[in-house]
Coordinates of C-alpha atoms in Angstrom, one line a residue:
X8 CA -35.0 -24.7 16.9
X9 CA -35.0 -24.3 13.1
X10 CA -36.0 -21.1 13.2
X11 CA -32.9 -20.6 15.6
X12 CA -30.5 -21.9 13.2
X13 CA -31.9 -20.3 10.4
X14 CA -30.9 -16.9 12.0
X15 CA -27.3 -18.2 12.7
X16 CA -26.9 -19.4 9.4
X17 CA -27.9 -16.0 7.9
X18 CA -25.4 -14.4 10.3
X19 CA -22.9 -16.4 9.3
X20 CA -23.7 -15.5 5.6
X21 CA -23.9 -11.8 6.4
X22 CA -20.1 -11.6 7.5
X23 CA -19.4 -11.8 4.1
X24 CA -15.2 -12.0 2.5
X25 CA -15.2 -7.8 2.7
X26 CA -16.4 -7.8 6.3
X27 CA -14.2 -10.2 7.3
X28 CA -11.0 -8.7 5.9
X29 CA -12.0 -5.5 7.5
X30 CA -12.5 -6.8 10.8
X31 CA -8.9 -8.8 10.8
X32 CA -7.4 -5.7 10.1
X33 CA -9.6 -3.9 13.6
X34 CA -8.5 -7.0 15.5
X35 CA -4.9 -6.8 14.7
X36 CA -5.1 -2.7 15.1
X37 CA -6.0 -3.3 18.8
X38 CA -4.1 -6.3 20.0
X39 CA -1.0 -4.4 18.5
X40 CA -2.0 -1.5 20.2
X41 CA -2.7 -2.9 23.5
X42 CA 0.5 -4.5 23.5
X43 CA 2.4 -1.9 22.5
X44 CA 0.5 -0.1 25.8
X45 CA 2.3 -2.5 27.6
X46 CA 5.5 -1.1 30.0
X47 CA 7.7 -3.6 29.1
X48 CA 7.1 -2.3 25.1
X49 CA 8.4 1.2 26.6
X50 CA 11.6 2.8 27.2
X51 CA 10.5 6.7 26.8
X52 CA 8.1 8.6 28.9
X53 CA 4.5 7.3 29.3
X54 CA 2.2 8.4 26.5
X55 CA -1.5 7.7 26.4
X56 CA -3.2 5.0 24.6
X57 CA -4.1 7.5 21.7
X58 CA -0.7 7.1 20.7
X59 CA -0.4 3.3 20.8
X60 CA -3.5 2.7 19.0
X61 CA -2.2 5.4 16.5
X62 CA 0.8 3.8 15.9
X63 CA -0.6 0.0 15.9
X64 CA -2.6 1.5 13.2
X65 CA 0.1 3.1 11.1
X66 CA 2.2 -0.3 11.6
X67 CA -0.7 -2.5 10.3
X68 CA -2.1 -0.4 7.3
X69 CA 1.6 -0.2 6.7
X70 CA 1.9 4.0 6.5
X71 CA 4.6 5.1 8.7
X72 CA 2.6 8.2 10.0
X73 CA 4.1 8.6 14.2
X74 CA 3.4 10.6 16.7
X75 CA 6.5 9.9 18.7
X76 CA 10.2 8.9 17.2
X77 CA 9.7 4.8 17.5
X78 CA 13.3 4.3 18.2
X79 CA 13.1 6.2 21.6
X80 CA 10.0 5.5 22.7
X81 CA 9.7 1.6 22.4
X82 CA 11.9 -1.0 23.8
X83 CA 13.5 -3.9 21.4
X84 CA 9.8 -5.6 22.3
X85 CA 8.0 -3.2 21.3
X86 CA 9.8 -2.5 18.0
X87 CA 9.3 -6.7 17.6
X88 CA 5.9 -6.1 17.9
X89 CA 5.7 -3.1 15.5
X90 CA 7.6 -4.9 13.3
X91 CA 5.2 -7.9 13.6
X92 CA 2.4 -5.9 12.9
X93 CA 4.0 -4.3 9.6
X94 CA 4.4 -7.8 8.3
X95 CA 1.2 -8.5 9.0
X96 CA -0.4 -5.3 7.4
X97 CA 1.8 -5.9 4.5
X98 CA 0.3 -9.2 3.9
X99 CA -2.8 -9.4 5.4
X100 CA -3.5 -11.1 8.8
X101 CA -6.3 -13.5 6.8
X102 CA -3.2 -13.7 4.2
X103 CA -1.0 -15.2 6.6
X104 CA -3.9 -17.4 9.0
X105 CA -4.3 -19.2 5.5
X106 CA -0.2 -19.1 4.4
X107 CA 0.0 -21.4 7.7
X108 CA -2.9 -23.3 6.7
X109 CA -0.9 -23.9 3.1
X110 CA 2.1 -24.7 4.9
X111 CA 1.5 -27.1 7.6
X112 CA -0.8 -29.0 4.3
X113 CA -4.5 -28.2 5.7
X114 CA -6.9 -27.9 2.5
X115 CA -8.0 -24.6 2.4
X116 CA -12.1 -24.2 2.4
X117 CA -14.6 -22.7 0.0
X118 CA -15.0 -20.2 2.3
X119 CA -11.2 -19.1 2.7
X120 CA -10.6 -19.4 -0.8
X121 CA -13.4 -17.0 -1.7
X122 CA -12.1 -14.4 1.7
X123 CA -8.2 -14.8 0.0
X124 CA -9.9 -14.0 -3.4
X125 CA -11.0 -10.9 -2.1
X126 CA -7.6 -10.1 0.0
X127 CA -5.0 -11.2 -2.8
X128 CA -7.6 -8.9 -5.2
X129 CA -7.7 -12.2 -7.6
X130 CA -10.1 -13.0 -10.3
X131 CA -10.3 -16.6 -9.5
X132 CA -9.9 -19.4 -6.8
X133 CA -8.4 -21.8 -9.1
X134 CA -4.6 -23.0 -7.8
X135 CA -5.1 -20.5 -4.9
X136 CA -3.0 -22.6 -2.4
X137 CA 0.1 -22.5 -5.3
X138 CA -0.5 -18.9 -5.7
X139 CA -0.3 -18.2 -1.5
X140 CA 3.2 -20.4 -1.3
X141 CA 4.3 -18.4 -4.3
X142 CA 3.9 -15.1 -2.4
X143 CA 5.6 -16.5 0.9
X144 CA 8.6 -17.6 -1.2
X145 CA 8.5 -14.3 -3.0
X146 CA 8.4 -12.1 0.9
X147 CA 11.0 -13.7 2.2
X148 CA 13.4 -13.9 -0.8
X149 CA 13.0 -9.8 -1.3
X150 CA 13.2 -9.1 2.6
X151 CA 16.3 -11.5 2.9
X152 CA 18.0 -10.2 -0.1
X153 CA 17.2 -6.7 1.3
X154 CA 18.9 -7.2 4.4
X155 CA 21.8 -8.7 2.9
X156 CA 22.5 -5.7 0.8
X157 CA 21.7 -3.1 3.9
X158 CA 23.8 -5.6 6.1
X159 CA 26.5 -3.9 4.3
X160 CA 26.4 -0.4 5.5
X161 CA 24.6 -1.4 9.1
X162 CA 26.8 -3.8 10.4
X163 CA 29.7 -1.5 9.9
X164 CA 28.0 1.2 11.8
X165 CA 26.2 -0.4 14.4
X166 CA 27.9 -3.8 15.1
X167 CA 27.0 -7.1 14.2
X168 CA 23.9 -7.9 16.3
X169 CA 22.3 -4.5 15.9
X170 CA 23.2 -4.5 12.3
X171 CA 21.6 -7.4 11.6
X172 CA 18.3 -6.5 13.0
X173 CA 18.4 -2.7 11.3
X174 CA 18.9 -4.7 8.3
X175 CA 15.6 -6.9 8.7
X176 CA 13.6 -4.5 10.1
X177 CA 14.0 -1.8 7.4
X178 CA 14.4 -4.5 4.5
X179 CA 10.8 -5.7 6.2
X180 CA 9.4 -2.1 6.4
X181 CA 10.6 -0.6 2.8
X182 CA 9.2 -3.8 1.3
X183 CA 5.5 -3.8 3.2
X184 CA 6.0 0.0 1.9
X185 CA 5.2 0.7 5.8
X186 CA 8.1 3.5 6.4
X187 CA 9.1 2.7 9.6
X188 CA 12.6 3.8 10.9
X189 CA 14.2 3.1 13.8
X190 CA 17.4 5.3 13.6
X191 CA 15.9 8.6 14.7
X192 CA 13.9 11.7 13.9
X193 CA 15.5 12.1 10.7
X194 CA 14.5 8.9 9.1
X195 CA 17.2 8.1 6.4
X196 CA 17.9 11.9 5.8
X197 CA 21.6 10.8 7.3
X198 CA 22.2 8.2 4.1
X199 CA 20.3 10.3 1.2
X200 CA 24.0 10.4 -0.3
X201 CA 24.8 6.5 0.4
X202 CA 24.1 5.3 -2.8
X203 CA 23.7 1.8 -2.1
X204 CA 21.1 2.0 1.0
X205 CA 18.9 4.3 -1.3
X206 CA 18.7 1.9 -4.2
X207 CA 17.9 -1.2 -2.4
X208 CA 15.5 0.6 -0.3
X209 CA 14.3 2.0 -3.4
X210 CA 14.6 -1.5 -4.9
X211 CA 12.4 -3.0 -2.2
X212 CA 9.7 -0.1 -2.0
X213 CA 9.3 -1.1 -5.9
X214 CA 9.0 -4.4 -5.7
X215 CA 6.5 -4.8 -2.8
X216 CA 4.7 -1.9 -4.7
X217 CA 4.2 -3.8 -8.1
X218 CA 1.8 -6.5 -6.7
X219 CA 2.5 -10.4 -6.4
X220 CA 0.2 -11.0 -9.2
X221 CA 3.4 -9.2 -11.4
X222 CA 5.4 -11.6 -9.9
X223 CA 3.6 -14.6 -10.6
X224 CA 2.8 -13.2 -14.3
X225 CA 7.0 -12.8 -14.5
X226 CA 7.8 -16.1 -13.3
X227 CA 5.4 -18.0 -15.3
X228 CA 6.0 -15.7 -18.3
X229 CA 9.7 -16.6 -18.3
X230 CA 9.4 -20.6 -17.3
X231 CA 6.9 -20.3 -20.9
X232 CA 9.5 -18.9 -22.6
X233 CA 12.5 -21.0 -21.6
X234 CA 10.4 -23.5 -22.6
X235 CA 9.6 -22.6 -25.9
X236 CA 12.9 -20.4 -27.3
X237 CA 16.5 -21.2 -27.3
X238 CA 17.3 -17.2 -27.6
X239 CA 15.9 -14.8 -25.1
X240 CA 14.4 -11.9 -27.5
X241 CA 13.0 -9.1 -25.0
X242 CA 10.1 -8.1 -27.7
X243 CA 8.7 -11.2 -27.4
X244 CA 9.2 -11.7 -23.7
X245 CA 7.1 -8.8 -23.2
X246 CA 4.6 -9.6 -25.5
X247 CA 4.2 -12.8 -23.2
X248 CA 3.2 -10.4 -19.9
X249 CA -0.7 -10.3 -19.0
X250 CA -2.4 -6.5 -19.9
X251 CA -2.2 -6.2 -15.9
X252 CA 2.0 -6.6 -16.0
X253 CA 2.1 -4.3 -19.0
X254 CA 0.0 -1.5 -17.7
X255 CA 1.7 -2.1 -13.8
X256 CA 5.1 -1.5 -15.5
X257 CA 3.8 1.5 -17.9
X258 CA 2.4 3.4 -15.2
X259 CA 5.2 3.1 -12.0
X260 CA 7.8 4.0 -15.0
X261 CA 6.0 6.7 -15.7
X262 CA 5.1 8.1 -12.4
X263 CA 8.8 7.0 -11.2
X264 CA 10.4 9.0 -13.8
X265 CA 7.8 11.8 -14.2
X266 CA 8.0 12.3 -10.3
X267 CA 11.8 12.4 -9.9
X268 CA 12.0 15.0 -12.6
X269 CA 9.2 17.3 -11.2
X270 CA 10.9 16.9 -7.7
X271 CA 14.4 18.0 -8.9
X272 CA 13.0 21.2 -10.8
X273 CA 10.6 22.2 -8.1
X274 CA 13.8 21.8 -5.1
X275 CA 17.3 21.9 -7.0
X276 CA 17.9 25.8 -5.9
X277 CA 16.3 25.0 -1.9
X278 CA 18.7 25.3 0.3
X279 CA 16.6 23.6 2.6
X280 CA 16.1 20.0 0.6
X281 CA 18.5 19.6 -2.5
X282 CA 19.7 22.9 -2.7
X283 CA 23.4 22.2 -1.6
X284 CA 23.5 18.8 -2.8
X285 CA 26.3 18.3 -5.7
X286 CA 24.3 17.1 -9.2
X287 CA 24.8 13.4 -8.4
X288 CA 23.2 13.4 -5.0
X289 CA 20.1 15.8 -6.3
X290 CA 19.4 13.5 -8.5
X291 CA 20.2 10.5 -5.9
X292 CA 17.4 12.4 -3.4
X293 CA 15.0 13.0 -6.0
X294 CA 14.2 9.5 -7.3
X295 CA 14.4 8.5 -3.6
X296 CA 11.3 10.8 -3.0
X297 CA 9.4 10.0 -6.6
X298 CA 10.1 6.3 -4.8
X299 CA 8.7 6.9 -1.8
X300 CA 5.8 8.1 -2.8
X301 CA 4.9 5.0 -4.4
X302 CA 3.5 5.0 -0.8
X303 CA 6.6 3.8 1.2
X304 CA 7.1 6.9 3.8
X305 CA 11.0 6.8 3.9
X306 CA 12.4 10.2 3.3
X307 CA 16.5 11.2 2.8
X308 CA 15.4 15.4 2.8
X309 CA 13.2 17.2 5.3
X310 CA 9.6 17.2 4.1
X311 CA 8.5 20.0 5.8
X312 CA 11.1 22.0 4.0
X313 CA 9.6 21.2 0.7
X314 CA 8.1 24.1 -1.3
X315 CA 4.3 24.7 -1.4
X316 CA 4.1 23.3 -4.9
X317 CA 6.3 20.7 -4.6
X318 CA 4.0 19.0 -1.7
X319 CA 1.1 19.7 -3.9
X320 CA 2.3 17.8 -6.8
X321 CA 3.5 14.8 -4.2
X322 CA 0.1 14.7 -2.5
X323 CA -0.8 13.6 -5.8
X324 CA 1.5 11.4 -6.7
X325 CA 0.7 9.7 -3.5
X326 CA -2.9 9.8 -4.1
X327 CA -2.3 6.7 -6.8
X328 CA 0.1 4.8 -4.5
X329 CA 1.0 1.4 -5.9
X330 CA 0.1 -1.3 -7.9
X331 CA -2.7 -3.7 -6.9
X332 CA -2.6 -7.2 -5.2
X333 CA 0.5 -5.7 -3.4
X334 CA 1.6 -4.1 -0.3
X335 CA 1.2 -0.5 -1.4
X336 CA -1.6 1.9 -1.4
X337 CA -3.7 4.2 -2.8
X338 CA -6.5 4.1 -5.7
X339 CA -3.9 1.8 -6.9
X340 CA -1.5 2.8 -10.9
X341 CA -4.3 0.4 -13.0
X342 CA -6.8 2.9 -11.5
X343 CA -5.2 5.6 -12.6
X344 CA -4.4 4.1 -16.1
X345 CA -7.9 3.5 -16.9
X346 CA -8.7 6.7 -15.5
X347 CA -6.5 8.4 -18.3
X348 CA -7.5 5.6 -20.9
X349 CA -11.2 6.7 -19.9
X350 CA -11.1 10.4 -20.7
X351 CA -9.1 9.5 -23.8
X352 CA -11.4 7.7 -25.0
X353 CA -14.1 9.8 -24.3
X354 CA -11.8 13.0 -26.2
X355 CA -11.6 10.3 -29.9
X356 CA -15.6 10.0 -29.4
X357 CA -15.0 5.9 -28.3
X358 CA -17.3 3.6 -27.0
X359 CA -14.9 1.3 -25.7
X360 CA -11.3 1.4 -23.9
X361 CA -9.1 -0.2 -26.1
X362 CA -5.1 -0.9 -25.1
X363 CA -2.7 -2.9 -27.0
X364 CA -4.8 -5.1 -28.9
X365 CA -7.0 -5.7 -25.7
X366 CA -10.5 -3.7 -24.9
X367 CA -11.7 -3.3 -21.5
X368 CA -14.7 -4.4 -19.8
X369 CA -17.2 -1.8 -18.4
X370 CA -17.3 -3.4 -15.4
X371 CA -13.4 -2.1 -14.8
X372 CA -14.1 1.0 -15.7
X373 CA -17.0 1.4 -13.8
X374 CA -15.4 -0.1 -10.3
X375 CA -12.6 2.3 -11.4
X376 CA -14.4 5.8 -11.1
X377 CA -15.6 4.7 -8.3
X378 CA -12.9 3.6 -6.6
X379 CA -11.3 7.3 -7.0
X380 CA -14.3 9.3 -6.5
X381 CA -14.8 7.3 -3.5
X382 CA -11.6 7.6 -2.5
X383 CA -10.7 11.6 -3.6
X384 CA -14.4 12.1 -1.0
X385 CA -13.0 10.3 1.8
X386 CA -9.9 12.3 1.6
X387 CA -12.0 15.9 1.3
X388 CA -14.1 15.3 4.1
X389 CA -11.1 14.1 6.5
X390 CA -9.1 17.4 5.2
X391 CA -12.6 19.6 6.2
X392 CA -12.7 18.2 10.1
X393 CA -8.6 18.5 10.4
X394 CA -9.2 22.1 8.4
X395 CA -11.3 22.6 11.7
X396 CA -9.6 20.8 14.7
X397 CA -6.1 21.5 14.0
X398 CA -4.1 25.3 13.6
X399 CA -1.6 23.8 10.9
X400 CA -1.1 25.4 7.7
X401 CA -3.3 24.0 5.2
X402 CA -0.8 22.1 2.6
X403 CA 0.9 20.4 5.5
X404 CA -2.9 19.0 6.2
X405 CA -3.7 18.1 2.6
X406 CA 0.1 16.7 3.0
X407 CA -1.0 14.2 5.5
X408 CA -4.8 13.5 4.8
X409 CA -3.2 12.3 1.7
X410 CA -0.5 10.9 3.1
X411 CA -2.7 9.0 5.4
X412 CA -5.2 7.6 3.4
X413 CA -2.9 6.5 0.6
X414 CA -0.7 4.5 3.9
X415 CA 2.6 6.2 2.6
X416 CA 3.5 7.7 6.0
X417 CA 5.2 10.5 4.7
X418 CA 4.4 13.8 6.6
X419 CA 5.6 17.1 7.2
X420 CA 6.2 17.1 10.7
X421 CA 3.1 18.1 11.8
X422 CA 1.9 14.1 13.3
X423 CA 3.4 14.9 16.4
X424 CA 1.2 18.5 16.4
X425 CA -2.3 16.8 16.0
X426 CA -5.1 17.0 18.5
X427 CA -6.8 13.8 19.7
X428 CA -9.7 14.8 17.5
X429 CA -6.4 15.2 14.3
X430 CA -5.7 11.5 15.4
X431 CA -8.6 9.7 15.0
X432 CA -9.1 11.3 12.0
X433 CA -5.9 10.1 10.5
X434 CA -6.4 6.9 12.2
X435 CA -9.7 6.3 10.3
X436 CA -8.3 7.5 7.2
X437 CA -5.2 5.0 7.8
X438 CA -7.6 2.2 8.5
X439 CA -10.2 2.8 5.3
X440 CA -7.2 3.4 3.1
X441 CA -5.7 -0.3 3.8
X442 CA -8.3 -2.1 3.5
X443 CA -10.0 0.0 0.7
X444 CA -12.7 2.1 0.3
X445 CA -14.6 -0.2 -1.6
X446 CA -14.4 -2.7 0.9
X447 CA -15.7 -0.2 3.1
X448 CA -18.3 1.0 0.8
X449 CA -19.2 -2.9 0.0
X450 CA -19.4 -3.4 4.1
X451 CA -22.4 -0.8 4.4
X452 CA -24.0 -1.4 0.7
X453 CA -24.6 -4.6 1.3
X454 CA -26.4 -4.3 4.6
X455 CA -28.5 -1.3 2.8
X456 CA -29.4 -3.4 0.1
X457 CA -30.5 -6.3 2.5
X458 CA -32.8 -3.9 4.0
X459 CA -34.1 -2.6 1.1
X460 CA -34.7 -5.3 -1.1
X461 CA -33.9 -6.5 -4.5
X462 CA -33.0 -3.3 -7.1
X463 CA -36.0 -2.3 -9.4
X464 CA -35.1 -1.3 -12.7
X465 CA -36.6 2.2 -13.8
X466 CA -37.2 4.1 -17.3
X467 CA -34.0 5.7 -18.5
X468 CA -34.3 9.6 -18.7
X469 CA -32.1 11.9 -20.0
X470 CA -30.7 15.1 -18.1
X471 CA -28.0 17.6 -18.6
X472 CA -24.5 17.7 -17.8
X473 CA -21.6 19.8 -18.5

C-alpha cells in the first residue's frame, strides 16, 4: 500500500505548474471545439471537425487565424461560445478557475498559487489573491469602456440589441488581442476611415498588449505619488515605474511608431492598400496595422494586397508580439529589449547589461535567448512542412507561420486554402505559441532530466566561434 501511494504522490508531483497550464489550454481547445461541432452552433453548411477544432484553437490561444468567415458560419451560440473561449484564452482557464476561487472568498492553496505564478508570469506568490481581483477589475473596466465607445458607431448601424453585442464582442476580442470579427470577410476594412472605431480598437489591442503587471505597477506608482506630492511632476512619476514598466513602454513606442512609419512608406503609392487613401486616412490605416501587429489580427486594408516587403518587415514585427504577463503574444517586447541590450553590450566589450541605473541578471538574459531561438526554430520547422504540404507562395506562408505562432491572427488569405496536413500545423503552432515555448520546452526537459538523473558538472573547454 505504501508503495502504492508513493507512486501517486510522485504523479501528482510530476504534473508540475507548466504541465498543468498546458493541459488547461488542450482541455478548453477541445470542449470549445466539440461544441462548436455541435448543429445548433451552425448556421452555414456543414464543415468537418478540422475546422471546429481549428477555430476552438484560434479562439483560445487568442489569434484570429479562420478557415471559414465566423459570422456566416456560426449561429449567435456558437459565436457565444467562441467568444467564451477568447475570454478564456485571454486570461487563462487556470486564471479564471482561481478568479472564482478569489471571488466567492476560498483561500487559494500552495499549489494554485505556485500554478498562477507560472500563468500570471509573476516573480512571487506574495498578495497573489489582491493581484488576481486587480486583473478582473482591470478586464472588465477596459472591455466595458470599450464597448461603450464602439456602442457609438454600432448601435447606429445595426440597432440597439445587435449593437450592443458587436460592441462586447469586439471590445472583448481587440482586448484578449484574439482578432475575431463577426461583420464579414473583410474584417474592419469597411471602418479603416472611422476614426473613432480604429482608435479604441487600437486603444484596447494596447492595453491588453502591455501586461497587467504594467497596470498594477501604474496604479500603485500613482497611489505612492498622490501620497507623497501635492504637484504631479511627470519626471518623477516616471522615475517611480518598475525597469519592467519602463522598458514595456520603451519598446511598444518604439515598435508602434517605427512600424506605422515603415508601413506607410512601403504602401502609400499601392493602389491596392493605402494607395487611394487621402494623407489623413494613410496615416489612420497605417498605425492601425503597426497596432495590430502587436498581435491583435484586426485588419482595416487587405493583407494579401500588401507588398512582398512590406509582409516581411510585419512578420517581424509580429514575431515580438506584446508585452509579458498580458494577453498578447509572441517572444514577448522585454525579450526583444534585452535581446538588443545583449548585443550592445557585447559591441562596448561589457560584461554585464546595464539600463537606467539597473543591471540585469544572467539568468534573464539567458531565459531570453532562449526563449527566441526556441521560438525563431519552432517557427522554421512549421514554415519547412507547410513549404511542403501547401502550393501557396512562400511570403504568404512565412506570413502565417508567423502569424500563427505569435497568436496575432493576421493572414493573407491563404487560411481558408490550407490542407488538413496546413492545419494542424498552424494548429500546433497556435497552441505552442500561447502557452509558450518554454513551457513546452520545460514540459519535455523536465521529464528528460527525471530520466537521466541529476546534471554532472564537466571541465570547461574552449572552442571556436565566429
Amino acid at each position: 500500500m505504501e508503495a502504492i501511494d508513493i507512486h501517486k504522490d510522485k504523479k501528482k508531483k510530476s504534473f508540475s505548474p507548466t504541465r498543468r497550464i498546458a493541459f488547461s489550454f488542450f482541455m478548453v481547445i477541445i470542449i470549445g471545439s466539440l461544441l462548436l461541432s455541435l448543429s445548433i452552433s451552425n448556421q452555414g453548411t456543414v464543415i468537418p471537425y478540422l475546422d471546429h477544432l481549428f477555430i476552438a484553437t484560434s479562439a483560445t490561444c487568442v489569434t484570429g487565424l479562420v478557415p471559414v468567415v465566423v459570422s456566416e458560419q456560426y449561429s449567435v451560440f456558437g459565436q457565444l461560445v467562441i467568444l467564451s473561449l477568447i475570454q478564456i484564452g485571454g486570461l487563462g482557464f487556470l486564471t479564471l478557475l482561481n478568479m472564482m476561487l478569489v471571488a466567492f472568498k476560498r483561500k487559494l492553496s500552495y499549489t494554485n498559487k505556485i500554478i498562477m505564478q507560472e500563468a500570471l508570469n509573476q516573480t512571487s506568490m506574495r498578495a497573489m489573491s489582491i493581484y488576481i481581483k486587480r486583473v478582473i477589475k482591470y478586464t472588465i473596466v477596459f472591455e466595458l469602456l470599450g464597448a461603450l465607445f464602439l456602442s457609438f458607431v454600432f448601435i447606429p448601424e445595426f440597432g440597439l440589441i445587435k449593437g450592443i453585442y458587436y460592441s462586447l464582442f469586439h471590445s472583448i476580442s481587440a482586448f484578449c488581442n484574439a482578432g475575431f470579427d463577426i461583420l464579414g470577410a473583410n474584417s474592419l476594412m469597411n471602418y479603416h476611415s472611422d476614426v473613432l472605431v480604429n482608435l479604441v480598437i487600437s486603444a484596447l489591442i494596447i492595453a491588453g498588449g502591455l501586461g497587467f503587471v504594467v497596470w498594477v505597477d501604474l496604479r500603485m506608482a500613482w497611489q505612492h505619488y498622490k501620497d507623497n506630492f501635492k504637484v504631479f511632476k511627470l519626471r518623477k512619476f516616471i522615475t517611480s515605474l518598475s525597469l519592467h514598466t519602463k522598458i514595456v513602454f520603451l519598446i511598444t513606442i518604439f515598435l508602434l511608431i517605427s512600424g506605422t512609419v515603415i508601413i506607410l512608406g512601403l504602401e502609400f503609392d499601392n493602389m491596392k492598400t493605402l494607395g487611394t487613401m487621402p494623407w489623413p486616412k494613410k496615416i489612420l490605416a497605417s498605425f492601425f496595422q503597426s497596432t495590430t501587429l502587436r498581435t491583435a489580427g484586426f485588419a482595416t486594408v487587405d493583407i494579401g494586397a500588401l507588398h512582398v516587403s512590406t509582409k516581411l518587415i510585419m512578420s517581424m514585427f509580429m514575431f515580438v508580439g506584446g508585452s509579458p504577463a498580458g494577453t498578447a503574444g509572441g517572444i514577448k517586447t522585454v525579450t526583444f529589449a534585452i535581446m538588443l541590450l545583449y548585443i550592445h553590450s557585447l559591441v562596448i566589450g561589457s560584461d554585464r547589461i546595464k539600463l537606467m541605473k539597473r543591471s540585469i541578471s544572467d539568468q534573464v538574459v539567458k531565459r531570453s535567448l532562449t526563449i527566441a531561438m526556441v521560438s525563431f526554430f519552432i517557427c522554421i520547422i512549421g514554415l519547412i512542412v507547410l513549404a511542403v504540404s501547401e502550393v501557396i507562395p512562400f511570403i504568404d506562408l512565412v506570413f502565417e507561420v508567423f502569424s500563427a505562432f505569435a497568436t496575432v491572427g493576421l493572414t493573407a488569405g491563404v487560411t481558408p486554402l490550407l490542407t488538413s496536413v496546413g492545419k494542424i500545423v498552424i494548429i500546433i503552432l497556435m497552441y505552442i505559441g500561447r502557452i509558450g515555448p518554454i513551457t513546452m520546452v520545460l514540459i519535455f526537459a523536465k521529464r528528460y532530466n527525471q530520466m537521466k538523473g541529476k546534471d554532472i558538472v564537466y571541465p570547461e573547454a574552449n572552442v571556436l566561434i565566429g
